[in-house]
């Protein structure tokens, strides 16, 4: 595990409005994501990101790089944290994993949220 930030995710009520807001504010570019619901992949010139809808008032998720997602998730649990399986509903389709890598949302042993990210093979 190297632990550097590798991906962020922004939840908004309306992805089109979010694209207009963040695109104008930061100059980011957006392309359609791989999951339904009008989400976007975000190019920032630095750390890549994503945007999903139906999540008004959400705090951004920050994902930290790991080399082996399953081993890192097991370690989170061993340390007293929790791990949420995103599955197909969370964009964990084979197409999404090939394009963006694999993700897990976690909470540490005090309940603070963070994410784990295993980049796509070859990245």
PDB file of C-alpha atoms in Angstrom:
ATOM      1  CA  UNK A   1       0.000   0.000   0.000  1.00  0.00           C
ATOM      2  CA  UNK A   2       1.402   3.349  -0.942  1.00  0.00           C
ATOM      3  CA  UNK A   3      -1.444   5.520   0.402  1.00  0.00           C
ATOM      4  CA  UNK A   4      -1.290   8.507  -1.935  1.00  0.00           C
ATOM      5  CA  UNK A   5      -4.605  10.056  -3.009  1.00  0.00           C
ATOM      6  CA  UNK A   6      -5.521   8.640  -6.429  1.00  0.00           C
ATOM      7  CA  UNK A   7      -9.198   9.428  -7.003  1.00  0.00           C
ATOM      8  CA  UNK A   8     -12.016  11.598  -5.683  1.00  0.00           C
ATOM      9  CA  UNK A   9     -15.781  11.333  -6.057  1.00  0.00           C
ATOM     10  CA  UNK A  10     -18.289  14.165  -5.740  1.00  0.00           C
ATOM     11  CA  UNK A  11     -21.931  13.465  -4.976  1.00  0.00           C
ATOM     12  CA  UNK A  12     -24.490  16.027  -6.149  1.00  0.00           C
ATOM     13  CA  UNK A  13     -28.262  16.113  -6.619  1.00  0.00           C
ATOM     14  CA  UNK A  14     -28.048  16.877 -10.358  1.00  0.00           C
ATOM     15  CA  UNK A  15     -24.891  15.831 -12.253  1.00  0.00           C
ATOM     16  CA  UNK A  16     -25.510  18.276 -15.136  1.00  0.00           C
ATOM     17  CA  UNK A  17     -25.671  21.205 -12.711  1.00  0.00           C
ATOM     18  CA  UNK A  18     -22.594  19.836 -10.948  1.00  0.00           C
ATOM     19  CA  UNK A  19     -20.724  19.640 -14.234  1.00  0.00           C
ATOM     20  CA  UNK A  20     -21.596  23.258 -15.033  1.00  0.00           C
ATOM     21  CA  UNK A  21     -20.587  24.457 -11.559  1.00  0.00           C
ATOM     22  CA  UNK A  22     -17.269  22.608 -11.151  1.00  0.00           C
ATOM     23  CA  UNK A  23     -16.350  22.895 -14.823  1.00  0.00           C
ATOM     24  CA  UNK A  24     -16.708  26.666 -14.679  1.00  0.00           C
ATOM     25  CA  UNK A  25     -15.099  27.033 -11.242  1.00  0.00           C
ATOM     26  CA  UNK A  26     -12.030  24.848 -11.850  1.00  0.00           C
ATOM     27  CA  UNK A  27     -11.877  24.376 -15.638  1.00  0.00           C
ATOM     28  CA  UNK A  28     -12.298  20.607 -15.293  1.00  0.00           C
ATOM     29  CA  UNK A  29     -13.454  18.544 -18.255  1.00  0.00           C
ATOM     30  CA  UNK A  30     -16.159  15.890 -18.015  1.00  0.00           C
ATOM     31  CA  UNK A  31     -17.105  12.807 -19.997  1.00  0.00           C
ATOM     32  CA  UNK A  32     -19.933  10.356 -19.373  1.00  0.00           C
ATOM     33  CA  UNK A  33     -19.184   7.736 -16.732  1.00  0.00           C
ATOM     34  CA  UNK A  34     -19.752   4.013 -17.119  1.00  0.00           C
ATOM     35  CA  UNK A  35     -22.639   3.701 -14.660  1.00  0.00           C
ATOM     36  CA  UNK A  36     -26.209   4.898 -15.203  1.00  0.00           C
ATOM     37  CA  UNK A  37     -27.697   8.022 -13.672  1.00  0.00           C
ATOM     38  CA  UNK A  38     -25.857  10.641 -15.699  1.00  0.00           C
ATOM     39  CA  UNK A  39     -22.557  10.487 -13.814  1.00  0.00           C
ATOM     40  CA  UNK A  40     -19.259  11.781 -15.149  1.00  0.00           C
ATOM     41  CA  UNK A  41     -15.564  11.006 -15.198  1.00  0.00           C
ATOM     42  CA  UNK A  42     -13.624  14.177 -14.349  1.00  0.00           C
ATOM     43  CA  UNK A  43     -10.248  15.227 -15.748  1.00  0.00           C
ATOM     44  CA  UNK A  44      -8.565  17.802 -13.527  1.00  0.00           C
ATOM     45  CA  UNK A  45      -4.981  18.014 -14.736  1.00  0.00           C
ATOM     46  CA  UNK A  46      -4.055  16.177 -11.517  1.00  0.00           C
ATOM     47  CA  UNK A  47      -5.924  13.528  -9.555  1.00  0.00           C
ATOM     48  CA  UNK A  48      -8.833  12.130 -11.624  1.00  0.00           C
ATOM     49  CA  UNK A  49     -12.345  12.089 -10.256  1.00  0.00           C
ATOM     50  CA  UNK A  50     -15.939  11.181 -10.737  1.00  0.00           C
ATOM     51  CA  UNK A  51     -19.349  12.697 -10.125  1.00  0.00           C
ATOM     52  CA  UNK A  52     -22.602  10.901  -9.346  1.00  0.00           C
ATOM     53  CA  UNK A  53     -26.140  12.178  -8.924  1.00  0.00           C
ATOM     54  CA  UNK A  54     -28.852  11.629  -6.348  1.00  0.00           C
ATOM     55  CA  UNK A  55     -26.567  12.563  -3.452  1.00  0.00           C
ATOM     56  CA  UNK A  56     -27.408  16.176  -2.525  1.00  0.00           C
ATOM     57  CA  UNK A  57     -25.225  17.755   0.147  1.00  0.00           C
ATOM     58  CA  UNK A  58     -22.678  14.914   0.108  1.00  0.00           C
ATOM     59  CA  UNK A  59     -19.100  15.407   1.207  1.00  0.00           C
ATOM     60  CA  UNK A  60     -16.491  14.468  -1.403  1.00  0.00           C
ATOM     61  CA  UNK A  61     -14.942  11.019  -1.051  1.00  0.00           C
ATOM     62  CA  UNK A  62     -11.154  10.750  -1.144  1.00  0.00           C
ATOM     63  CA  UNK A  63      -9.652   7.431  -2.226  1.00  0.00           C
ATOM     64  CA  UNK A  64      -6.157   6.239  -1.312  1.00  0.00           C
ATOM     65  CA  UNK A  65      -4.124   3.928  -3.557  1.00  0.00           C
ATOM     66  CA  UNK A  66      -3.583   0.317  -2.556  1.00  0.00           C
ATOM     67  CA  UNK A  67      -1.888  -2.449  -4.514  1.00  0.00           C
ATOM     68  CA  UNK A  68      -4.307  -5.195  -3.388  1.00  0.00           C
ATOM     69  CA  UNK A  69      -7.846  -4.006  -2.636  1.00  0.00           C
ATOM     70  CA  UNK A  70      -8.985  -7.235  -0.996  1.00  0.00           C
ATOM     71  CA  UNK A  71      -5.962  -7.391   1.330  1.00  0.00           C
ATOM     72  CA  UNK A  72      -6.302  -3.709   2.250  1.00  0.00           C
ATOM     73  CA  UNK A  73     -10.038  -4.117   2.988  1.00  0.00           C
ATOM     74  CA  UNK A  74      -9.235  -7.091   5.227  1.00  0.00           C
ATOM     75  CA  UNK A  75      -6.669  -4.988   7.072  1.00  0.00           C
ATOM     76  CA  UNK A  76      -9.228  -2.191   7.592  1.00  0.00           C
ATOM     77  CA  UNK A  77     -11.544  -4.755   9.216  1.00  0.00           C
ATOM     78  CA  UNK A  78      -8.684  -6.208  11.315  1.00  0.00           C
ATOM     79  CA  UNK A  79      -7.956  -2.703  12.614  1.00  0.00           C
ATOM     80  CA  UNK A  80     -11.580  -2.257  13.723  1.00  0.00           C
ATOM     81  CA  UNK A  81     -12.839  -0.342  10.699  1.00  0.00           C
ATOM     82  CA  UNK A  82     -15.672  -1.197   8.328  1.00  0.00           C
ATOM     83  CA  UNK A  83     -15.803  -1.738   4.566  1.00  0.00           C
ATOM     84  CA  UNK A  84     -18.801  -1.255   2.265  1.00  0.00           C
ATOM     85  CA  UNK A  85     -18.997  -3.378  -0.875  1.00  0.00           C
ATOM     86  CA  UNK A  86     -20.007  -1.080  -3.754  1.00  0.00           C
ATOM     87  CA  UNK A  87     -20.915  -3.914  -6.144  1.00  0.00           C
ATOM     88  CA  UNK A  88     -22.575  -3.302  -9.515  1.00  0.00           C
ATOM     89  CA  UNK A  89     -24.813  -0.548  -8.103  1.00  0.00           C
ATOM     90  CA  UNK A  90     -21.753   1.464  -7.066  1.00  0.00           C
ATOM     91  CA  UNK A  91     -20.147   1.385 -10.499  1.00  0.00           C
ATOM     92  CA  UNK A  92     -18.092  -1.739  -9.820  1.00  0.00           C
ATOM     93  CA  UNK A  93     -18.905  -3.308 -13.190  1.00  0.00           C
ATOM     94  CA  UNK A  94     -16.167  -5.016 -15.184  1.00  0.00           C
ATOM     95  CA  UNK A  95     -16.177  -2.098 -17.641  1.00  0.00           C
ATOM     96  CA  UNK A  96     -15.807   0.399 -14.801  1.00  0.00           C
ATOM     97  CA  UNK A  97     -13.025  -1.626 -13.132  1.00  0.00           C
ATOM     98  CA  UNK A  98     -11.125  -1.849 -16.430  1.00  0.00           C
ATOM     99  CA  UNK A  99     -11.414   1.917 -16.926  1.00  0.00           C
ATOM    100  CA  UNK A 100     -11.135   3.331 -13.390  1.00  0.00           C
ATOM    101  CA  UNK A 101      -9.968   0.477 -11.149  1.00  0.00           C
ATOM    102  CA  UNK A 102     -11.702  -0.990  -8.101  1.00  0.00           C
ATOM    103  CA  UNK A 103     -13.002   0.931  -5.093  1.00  0.00           C
ATOM    104  CA  UNK A 104     -14.197   0.352  -1.521  1.00  0.00           C
ATOM    105  CA  UNK A 105     -15.772   2.896   0.814  1.00  0.00           C
ATOM    106  CA  UNK A 106     -14.512   2.474   4.367  1.00  0.00           C
ATOM    107  CA  UNK A 107     -14.753   3.924   7.851  1.00  0.00           C
ATOM    108  CA  UNK A 108     -11.890   3.897  10.303  1.00  0.00           C
ATOM    109  CA  UNK A 109     -12.248   2.610  13.869  1.00  0.00           C
ATOM    110  CA  UNK A 110     -13.693   6.001  14.888  1.00  0.00           C
ATOM    111  CA  UNK A 111     -16.257   6.211  12.078  1.00  0.00           C
ATOM    112  CA  UNK A 112     -14.454   8.629   9.741  1.00  0.00           C
ATOM    113  CA  UNK A 113     -15.065   7.906   6.043  1.00  0.00           C
ATOM    114  CA  UNK A 114     -12.371   7.307   3.408  1.00  0.00           C
ATOM    115  CA  UNK A 115     -11.912   5.140   0.335  1.00  0.00           C
ATOM    116  CA  UNK A 116      -9.499   2.547  -1.005  1.00  0.00           C
ATOM    117  CA  UNK A 117      -8.612   2.485  -4.713  1.00  0.00           C
ATOM    118  CA  UNK A 118      -6.832  -0.231  -6.645  1.00  0.00           C
ATOM    119  CA  UNK A 119      -5.983   1.414  -9.991  1.00  0.00           C
ATOM    120  CA  UNK A 120      -6.690  -0.479 -13.206  1.00  0.00           C
ATOM    121  CA  UNK A 121      -4.098  -3.006 -14.274  1.00  0.00           C
ATOM    122  CA  UNK A 122      -1.250  -1.331 -16.085  1.00  0.00           C
ATOM    123  CA  UNK A 123      -1.872   2.095 -14.505  1.00  0.00           C
TER     124      UNK A 123
END
